Amino acid sequence: MTCERMEELLSAYLEGELAAAERAEFEAHLAACPECAELVGLMRETMAAAASFPEVEPSPALYARLYAVPEEKRAKRRLVRPVFEWLARPALQPVYAALTAFIAVLTFVLFHPEGQGIRKKIDIGLHRGFGTVEKLYADAGSIKGEVGTLARNVVKSFDALGLSRANENNK
Amino acid sequence: MDLDAILRSCLEGSQQAWKALVDAYARRIFNMAYQFCGSREEAEDRTQEVFLKLHGALPKYDFGKNFTAWFLTLAKNHLIDEYRRTKWEKTQRDDFDERVLAHAAAGGPEESLVTKEAQALVWEGLNRLSADMRVVIILRDLQGKSYEELAEILTLPLGTVKSRVNRARIQLAKVLQEYRGELA
């Protein structure tokens, strides 16, 4: 018998579950192998120590905490229920429906292969929109300049007219 | 009142039945938790969590099954999950003489020929075992469960349970050997 096989049979040996022939073989190995004999002694001692281990008495405070478990659960439920009830109001159902539809569309656009075309169109649309806004802004700038010039010319014309009338009055 | 009647009353919300259930199992679960995590305070918290879980899981209990094995499976799973989540193995275990023996329940089997030194080394040695190995040693050798009960609690085949118990015992024996080597 090898030391590995002896290790496999250790518990069965100590619990008296080995057949007579195997037991004899096991004991013959023990007589010839001091390491295995030491291991058997240690395991016997460990098992005896564990079997006689003292049981510890839980504290009265722990018993009180355990008796209070159902009440603690009920208190938690009382705390959480109003939140659930508020969220489950019928008035919020259209909001949930709209959110669900929005998430479904967003998921399709972001993750579906055909959504790629839509994303491209959105990109192009945004790009065009941005370009248009820029153009409008530039046009608005030039119109503003032209209006300014026109306004100045008008003011100058009025000033000129005012002066000529003043000259006529003087004559 | 038999256990099934107690359980049915608990499901109906009877506080008296719940108290009876706590009285029947608190000591067993607390000792299992204490032996597993090594700290009295941790064990008290874990025991309370196990009973909270039991209260929530009770409506799912199948009355055709062995309640004790079902409950111990729930407790074992919770202890191992918490152990993996918080890594208690880094924390110190309570001093064996001051905290374990001092609170030992009366009428226990501690009056034996086995030395306190070996018990203290086993107590410390449990910390060096993995969660799975620790649980099998606690259930089989400290709490004296049969292999059949262990197979039911661990939901493993009998052969696997026997070989796991054997490996755990060898590991613990080697830890004992190491401790003695360090002390010598």
GROMACS .gro file of C-alpha atoms in nm:
model
  355
    1MET     CA    1   0.000   0.000   0.000
    2THR     CA    2   0.131   0.346  -0.090
    3CYS     CA    3   0.121   0.652   0.139
    4GLU     CA    4  -0.132   0.820  -0.100
    5ARG     CA    5  -0.366   0.521  -0.079
    6MET     CA    6  -0.322   0.518   0.298
    7GLU     CA    7  -0.431   0.885   0.314
    8GLU     CA    8  -0.742   0.805   0.108
    9LEU     CA    9  -0.841   0.534   0.356
   10LEU     CA   10  -0.756   0.724   0.675
   11SER     CA   11  -1.108   0.823   0.780
   12ALA     CA   12  -1.252   0.485   0.689
   13TYR     CA   13  -0.982   0.321   0.902
   14LEU     CA   14  -1.041   0.543   1.204
   15GLU     CA   15  -1.418   0.499   1.175
   16GLY     CA   16  -1.382   0.121   1.154
   17GLU     CA   17  -1.523   0.093   0.803
   18LEU     CA   18  -1.240  -0.100   0.639
   19ALA     CA   19  -1.279  -0.466   0.549
   20ALA     CA   20  -1.052  -0.705   0.742
   21ALA     CA   21  -0.807  -0.760   0.455
   22GLU     CA   22  -0.772  -0.389   0.378
   23ARG     CA   23  -0.737  -0.310   0.746
   24ALA     CA   24  -0.452  -0.560   0.780
   25GLU     CA   25  -0.280  -0.411   0.477
   26PHE     CA   26  -0.330  -0.061   0.620
   27GLU     CA   27  -0.181  -0.159   0.957
   28ALA     CA   28   0.113  -0.330   0.791
   29HIS     CA   29   0.186  -0.003   0.609
   30LEU     CA   30   0.157   0.193   0.935
   31ALA     CA   31   0.406  -0.035   1.107
   32ALA     CA   32   0.658   0.033   0.831
   33CYS     CA   33   0.595   0.407   0.772
   34PRO     CA   34   0.652   0.645   1.068
   35GLU     CA   35   0.517   0.951   0.875
   36CYS     CA   36   0.185   0.779   0.808
   37ALA     CA   37   0.172   0.651   1.166
   38GLU     CA   38   0.220   1.007   1.292
   39LEU     CA   39  -0.055   1.134   1.060
   40VAL     CA   40  -0.296   0.867   1.187
   41GLY     CA   41  -0.217   0.969   1.547
   42LEU     CA   42  -0.272   1.337   1.469
   43MET     CA   43  -0.599   1.271   1.291
   44ARG     CA   44  -0.723   1.053   1.577
   45GLU     CA   45  -0.639   1.332   1.820
   46THR     CA   46  -0.803   1.598   1.598
   47MET     CA   47  -1.122   1.396   1.568
   48ALA     CA   48  -1.137   1.331   1.942
   49ALA     CA   49  -1.078   1.700   2.019
   50ALA     CA   50  -1.348   1.804   1.772
   51ALA     CA   51  -1.597   1.548   1.904
   52SER     CA   52  -1.559   1.677   2.260
   53PHE     CA   53  -1.581   2.041   2.157
   54PRO     CA   54  -1.788   2.248   2.400
   55GLU     CA   55  -2.119   2.385   2.280
   56VAL     CA   56  -2.160   2.757   2.350
   57GLU     CA   57  -2.479   2.909   2.489
   58PRO     CA   58  -2.615   3.201   2.284
   59SER     CA   59  -2.672   3.520   2.481
   60PRO     CA   60  -3.024   3.625   2.594
   61ALA     CA   61  -2.975   3.939   2.379
   62LEU     CA   62  -2.936   3.721   2.070
   63TYR     CA   63  -3.254   3.529   2.156
   64ALA     CA   64  -3.435   3.862   2.188
   65ARG     CA   65  -3.306   3.970   1.843
   66LEU     CA   66  -3.417   3.640   1.690
   67TYR     CA   67  -3.765   3.654   1.848
   68ALA     CA   68  -3.802   4.003   1.698
   69VAL     CA   69  -3.727   3.889   1.339
   70PRO     CA   70  -4.094   3.879   1.220
   71GLU     CA   71  -4.158   4.227   1.367
   72GLU     CA   72  -3.838   4.359   1.205
   73LYS     CA   73  -3.954   4.221   0.867
   74ARG     CA   74  -4.297   4.376   0.911
   75ALA     CA   75  -4.140   4.713   0.998
   76LYS     CA   76  -3.922   4.697   0.684
   77ARG     CA   77  -4.228   4.614   0.475
   78ARG     CA   78  -4.417   4.907   0.627
   79LEU     CA   79  -4.128   5.134   0.531
   80VAL     CA   80  -4.094   5.008   0.174
   81ARG     CA   81  -4.462   4.958   0.084
   82PRO     CA   82  -4.554   5.331   0.048
   83VAL     CA   83  -4.271   5.376  -0.206
   84PHE     CA   84  -4.395   5.081  -0.412
   85GLU     CA   85  -4.752   5.198  -0.387
   86TRP     CA   86  -4.652   5.547  -0.506
   87LEU     CA   87  -4.459   5.401  -0.798
   88ALA     CA   88  -4.748   5.168  -0.889
   89ARG     CA   89  -5.006   5.452  -0.914
   90PRO     CA   90  -5.223   5.426  -1.230
   91ALA     CA   91  -5.142   5.791  -1.303
   92LEU     CA   92  -4.782   5.696  -1.374
   93GLN     CA   93  -4.871   5.425  -1.628
   94PRO     CA   94  -4.855   5.656  -1.937
   95VAL     CA   95  -4.512   5.774  -1.819
   96TYR     CA   96  -4.390   5.413  -1.795
   97ALA     CA   97  -4.539   5.337  -2.139
   98ALA     CA   98  -4.366   5.641  -2.294
   99LEU     CA   99  -4.037   5.551  -2.124
  100THR     CA  100  -4.062   5.192  -2.246
  101ALA     CA  101  -4.128   5.307  -2.605
  102PHE     CA  102  -3.840   5.555  -2.585
  103ILE     CA  103  -3.601   5.286  -2.452
  104ALA     CA  104  -3.717   5.042  -2.723
  105VAL     CA  105  -3.650   5.299  -3.000
  106LEU     CA  106  -3.317   5.398  -2.845
  107THR     CA  107  -3.210   5.034  -2.816
  108PHE     CA  108  -3.306   4.973  -3.181
  109VAL     CA  109  -3.115   5.279  -3.298
  110LEU     CA  110  -2.808   5.205  -3.090
  111PHE     CA  111  -2.777   4.828  -3.116
  112HIS     CA  112  -2.975   4.693  -3.413
  113PRO     CA  113  -2.767   4.647  -3.738
  114GLU     CA  114  -3.034   4.839  -3.933
  115GLY     CA  115  -3.012   5.110  -3.674
  116GLN     CA  116  -2.672   5.196  -3.821
  117GLY     CA  117  -2.845   5.352  -4.128
  118ILE     CA  118  -3.070   5.552  -3.900
  119ARG     CA  119  -2.772   5.670  -3.697
  120LYS     CA  120  -2.600   5.774  -4.024
  121LYS     CA  121  -2.911   5.968  -4.134
  122ILE     CA  122  -2.929   6.135  -3.794
  123ASP     CA  123  -2.559   6.227  -3.821
  124ILE     CA  124  -2.607   6.370  -4.171
  125GLY     CA  125  -2.921   6.555  -4.061
  126LEU     CA  126  -2.740   6.702  -3.762
  127HIS     CA  127  -2.442   6.795  -3.978
  128ARG     CA  128  -2.669   6.963  -4.237
  129GLY     CA  129  -2.863   7.136  -3.963
  130PHE     CA  130  -2.542   7.266  -3.814
  131GLY     CA  131  -2.424   7.387  -4.157
  132THR     CA  132  -2.754   7.563  -4.219
  133VAL     CA  133  -2.741   7.732  -3.881
  134GLU     CA  134  -2.383   7.848  -3.953
  135LYS     CA  135  -2.490   7.984  -4.294
  136LEU     CA  136  -2.790   8.161  -4.142
  137TYR     CA  137  -2.567   8.307  -3.875
  138ALA     CA  138  -2.321   8.437  -4.142
  139ASP     CA  139  -2.612   8.575  -4.351
  140ALA     CA  140  -2.757   8.740  -4.042
  141GLY     CA  141  -2.413   8.899  -3.981
  142SER     CA  142  -2.394   9.046  -4.332
  143ILE     CA  143  -2.762   9.164  -4.322
  144LYS     CA  144  -2.687   9.329  -3.988
  145GLY     CA  145  -2.391   9.509  -4.150
  146GLU     CA  146  -2.600   9.619  -4.449
  147VAL     CA  147  -2.885   9.740  -4.228
  148GLY     CA  148  -2.629   9.932  -4.019
  149THR     CA  149  -2.483  10.101  -4.328
  150LEU     CA  150  -2.832  10.180  -4.461
  151ALA     CA  151  -2.932  10.326  -4.125
  152ARG     CA  152  -2.620  10.544  -4.116
  153ASN     CA  153  -2.686  10.663  -4.474
  154VAL     CA  154  -3.046  10.748  -4.386
  155VAL     CA  155  -2.933  10.943  -4.080
  156LYS     CA  156  -2.676  11.126  -4.295
  157SER     CA  157  -2.944  11.205  -4.555
  158PHE     CA  158  -3.178  11.341  -4.288
  159ASP     CA  159  -2.897  11.542  -4.140
  160ALA     CA  160  -2.820  11.684  -4.489
  161LEU     CA  161  -3.189  11.767  -4.546
  162GLY     CA  162  -3.211  11.933  -4.204
  163LEU     CA  163  -2.908  12.145  -4.280
  164SER     CA  164  -3.038  12.260  -4.620
  165ARG     CA  165  -3.374  12.360  -4.459
  166ALA     CA  166  -3.187  12.553  -4.193
  167ASN     CA  167  -2.988  12.737  -4.470
  168GLU     CA  168  -3.316  12.827  -4.654
  169ASN     CA  169  -3.464  12.964  -4.326
  170ASN     CA  170  -3.154  13.177  -4.272
  171LYS     CA  171  -3.188  13.330  -4.623
  172MET     CA  172  -4.669   2.073   1.891
  173ASP     CA  173  -4.469   1.890   1.620
  174LEU     CA  174  -4.232   2.067   1.384
  175ASP     CA  175  -4.469   2.071   1.085
  176ALA     CA  176  -4.742   2.229   1.299
  177ILE     CA  177  -4.494   2.490   1.426
  178LEU     CA  178  -4.390   2.571   1.070
  179ARG     CA  179  -4.750   2.602   0.950
  180SER     CA  180  -4.828   2.833   1.242
  181CYS     CA  181  -4.520   3.042   1.157
  182LEU     CA  182  -4.651   3.078   0.803
  183GLU     CA  183  -4.979   3.201   0.947
  184GLY     CA  184  -4.784   3.466   1.140
  185SER     CA  185  -4.793   3.317   1.489
  186GLN     CA  186  -4.530   3.482   1.710
  187GLN     CA  187  -4.549   3.196   1.959
  188ALA     CA  188  -4.466   2.941   1.688
  189TRP     CA  189  -4.175   3.155   1.567
  190LYS     CA  190  -4.044   3.168   1.925
  191ALA     CA  191  -4.066   2.788   1.944
  192LEU     CA  192  -3.874   2.757   1.618
  193VAL     CA  193  -3.604   2.995   1.743
  194ASP     CA  194  -3.578   2.800   2.070
  195ALA     CA  195  -3.537   2.475   1.876
  196TYR     CA  196  -3.266   2.594   1.637
  197ALA     CA  197  -3.091   2.907   1.771
  198ARG     CA  198  -2.826   2.720   1.969
  199ARG     CA  199  -2.742   2.487   1.679
  200ILE     CA  200  -2.716   2.768   1.423
  201PHE     CA  201  -2.527   2.997   1.659
  202ASN     CA  202  -2.269   2.726   1.739
  203MET     CA  203  -2.228   2.646   1.372
  204ALA     CA  204  -2.173   3.016   1.294
  205TYR     CA  205  -1.937   3.059   1.592
  206GLN     CA  206  -1.728   2.758   1.499
  207PHE     CA  207  -1.722   2.877   1.140
  208CYS     CA  208  -1.624   3.242   1.190
  209GLY     CA  209  -1.455   3.230   1.530
  210SER     CA  210  -1.591   3.556   1.667
  211ARG     CA  211  -1.889   3.570   1.900
  212GLU     CA  212  -2.008   3.908   1.769
  213GLU     CA  213  -1.980   3.796   1.406
  214ALA     CA  214  -2.159   3.472   1.491
  215GLU     CA  215  -2.447   3.662   1.652
  216ASP     CA  216  -2.486   3.881   1.343
  217ARG     CA  217  -2.468   3.582   1.108
  218THR     CA  218  -2.722   3.390   1.319
  219GLN     CA  219  -2.965   3.681   1.302
  220GLU     CA  220  -2.916   3.705   0.925
  221VAL     CA  221  -2.977   3.330   0.888
  222PHE     CA  222  -3.306   3.359   1.081
  223LEU     CA  223  -3.406   3.663   0.872
  224LYS     CA  224  -3.341   3.453   0.561
  225LEU     CA  225  -3.535   3.164   0.710
  226HIS     CA  226  -3.832   3.391   0.774
  227GLY     CA  227  -3.827   3.504   0.412
  228ALA     CA  228  -3.770   3.156   0.268
  229LEU     CA  229  -4.023   2.970   0.485
  230PRO     CA  230  -4.311   3.007   0.234
  231LYS     CA  231  -4.092   2.822  -0.020
  232TYR     CA  232  -4.023   2.527   0.215
  233ASP     CA  233  -4.144   2.195   0.078
  234PHE     CA  234  -4.313   2.011   0.366
  235GLY     CA  235  -4.212   1.675   0.219
  236LYS     CA  236  -3.846   1.751   0.287
  237ASN     CA  237  -3.630   1.725   0.599
  238PHE     CA  238  -3.661   2.071   0.758
  239THR     CA  239  -3.340   2.050   0.963
  240ALA     CA  240  -3.129   1.960   0.658
  241TRP     CA  241  -3.302   2.233   0.452
  242PHE     CA  242  -3.242   2.493   0.722
  243LEU     CA  243  -2.879   2.387   0.775
  244THR     CA  244  -2.822   2.411   0.397
  245LEU     CA  245  -2.959   2.766   0.406
  246ALA     CA  246  -2.733   2.850   0.703
  247LYS     CA  247  -2.428   2.687   0.545
  248ASN     CA  248  -2.481   2.875   0.217
  249HIS     CA  249  -2.519   3.205   0.399
  250LEU     CA  250  -2.205   3.150   0.608
  251ILE     CA  251  -1.996   3.057   0.303
  252ASP     CA  252  -2.133   3.348   0.096
  253GLU     CA  253  -2.057   3.597   0.373
  254TYR     CA  254  -1.714   3.443   0.427
  255ARG     CA  255  -1.630   3.488   0.059
  256ARG     CA  256  -1.772   3.840   0.059
  257THR     CA  257  -1.596   3.967   0.370
  258LYS     CA  258  -1.291   3.738   0.395
  259TRP     CA  259  -1.316   3.681   0.767
  260GLU     CA  260  -1.018   3.447   0.758
  261LYS     CA  261  -0.801   3.753   0.809
  262THR     CA  262  -0.971   3.834   1.138
  263GLN     CA  263  -0.864   3.685   1.468
  264ARG     CA  264  -1.063   3.407   1.629
  265ASP     CA  265  -1.179   3.451   1.988
  266ASP     CA  266  -0.947   3.327   2.257
  267PHE     CA  267  -1.042   2.966   2.321
  268ASP     CA  268  -1.008   2.965   2.701
  269GLU     CA  269  -1.153   3.307   2.770
  270ARG     CA  270  -1.441   3.314   2.528
  271VAL     CA  271  -1.524   2.961   2.417
  272LEU     CA  272  -1.476   2.756   2.733
  273ALA     CA  273  -1.603   3.039   2.954
  274HIS     CA  274  -1.937   3.037   2.770
  275ALA     CA  275  -1.963   2.661   2.728
  276ALA     CA  276  -2.314   2.531   2.781
  277ALA     CA  277  -2.366   2.321   3.092
  278GLY     CA  278  -2.377   1.944   3.052
  279GLY     CA  279  -2.168   1.945   2.733
  280PRO     CA  280  -1.923   1.672   2.644
  281GLU     CA  281  -1.617   1.877   2.732
  282GLU     CA  282  -1.531   1.659   3.033
  283SER     CA  283  -1.326   1.412   2.834
  284LEU     CA  284  -0.975   1.279   2.823
  285VAL     CA  285  -0.892   1.504   2.534
  286THR     CA  286  -0.665   1.787   2.629
  287LYS     CA  287  -0.779   2.146   2.613
  288GLU     CA  288  -0.460   2.211   2.418
  289ALA     CA  289  -0.579   1.994   2.126
  290GLN     CA  290  -0.922   2.159   2.135
  291ALA     CA  291  -0.764   2.505   2.128
  292LEU     CA  292  -0.543   2.403   1.834
  293VAL     CA  293  -0.844   2.267   1.645
  294TRP     CA  294  -1.029   2.593   1.716
  295GLU     CA  295  -0.740   2.798   1.577
  296GLY     CA  296  -0.675   2.549   1.298
  297LEU     CA  297  -1.027   2.592   1.157
  298ASN     CA  298  -0.918   2.936   1.038
  299ARG     CA  299  -0.658   2.780   0.811
  300LEU     CA  300  -0.914   2.569   0.623
  301SER     CA  301  -1.108   2.685   0.318
  302ALA     CA  302  -1.478   2.760   0.369
  303ASP     CA  303  -1.588   2.428   0.216
  304MET     CA  304  -1.344   2.223   0.425
  305ARG     CA  305  -1.431   2.415   0.741
  306VAL     CA  306  -1.800   2.347   0.697
  307VAL     CA  307  -1.756   1.971   0.658
  308ILE     CA  308  -1.535   1.948   0.969
  309ILE     CA  309  -1.785   2.152   1.171
  310LEU     CA  310  -2.085   1.948   1.061
  311ARG     CA  311  -1.923   1.606   1.079
  312ASP     CA  312  -1.674   1.622   1.367
  313LEU     CA  313  -1.786   1.914   1.583
  314GLN     CA  314  -2.162   1.873   1.546
  315GLY     CA  315  -2.158   1.496   1.491
  316LYS     CA  316  -2.377   1.477   1.179
  317SER     CA  317  -2.385   1.147   0.990
  318TYR     CA  318  -2.245   1.122   0.638
  319GLU     CA  319  -2.602   1.081   0.507
  320GLU     CA  320  -2.713   1.404   0.680
  321LEU     CA  321  -2.404   1.577   0.544
  322ALA     CA  322  -2.483   1.463   0.190
  323GLU     CA  323  -2.833   1.609   0.229
  324ILE     CA  324  -2.708   1.940   0.372
  325LEU     CA  325  -2.427   1.981   0.119
  326THR     CA  326  -2.640   1.839  -0.166
  327LEU     CA  327  -2.350   1.619  -0.273
  328PRO     CA  328  -2.320   1.244  -0.338
  329LEU     CA  329  -2.223   1.033  -0.035
  330GLY     CA  330  -1.886   0.930  -0.185
  331THR     CA  331  -1.790   1.293  -0.251
  332VAL     CA  332  -1.886   1.388   0.104
  333LYS     CA  333  -1.676   1.107   0.254
  334SER     CA  334  -1.371   1.200   0.050
  335ARG     CA  335  -1.416   1.571   0.133
  336VAL     CA  336  -1.439   1.495   0.506
  337ASN     CA  337  -1.126   1.282   0.479
  338ARG     CA  338  -0.933   1.559   0.300
  339ALA     CA  339  -1.051   1.820   0.551
  340ARG     CA  340  -0.940   1.602   0.843
  341ILE     CA  341  -0.598   1.548   0.687
  342GLN     CA  342  -0.560   1.925   0.636
  343LEU     CA  343  -0.660   1.993   0.997
  344ALA     CA  344  -0.425   1.723   1.129
  345LYS     CA  345  -0.140   1.879   0.931
  346VAL     CA  346  -0.228   2.224   1.068
  347LEU     CA  347  -0.212   2.074   1.420
  348GLN     CA  348   0.129   1.929   1.335
  349GLU     CA  349   0.249   2.271   1.209
  350TYR     CA  350   0.124   2.452   1.520
  351ARG     CA  351   0.304   2.204   1.743
  352GLY     CA  352   0.618   2.247   1.534
  353GLU     CA  353   0.592   2.626   1.575
  354LEU     CA  354   0.535   2.595   1.951
  355ALA     CA  355   0.822   2.349   2.004
   0.00000   0.00000   0.00000
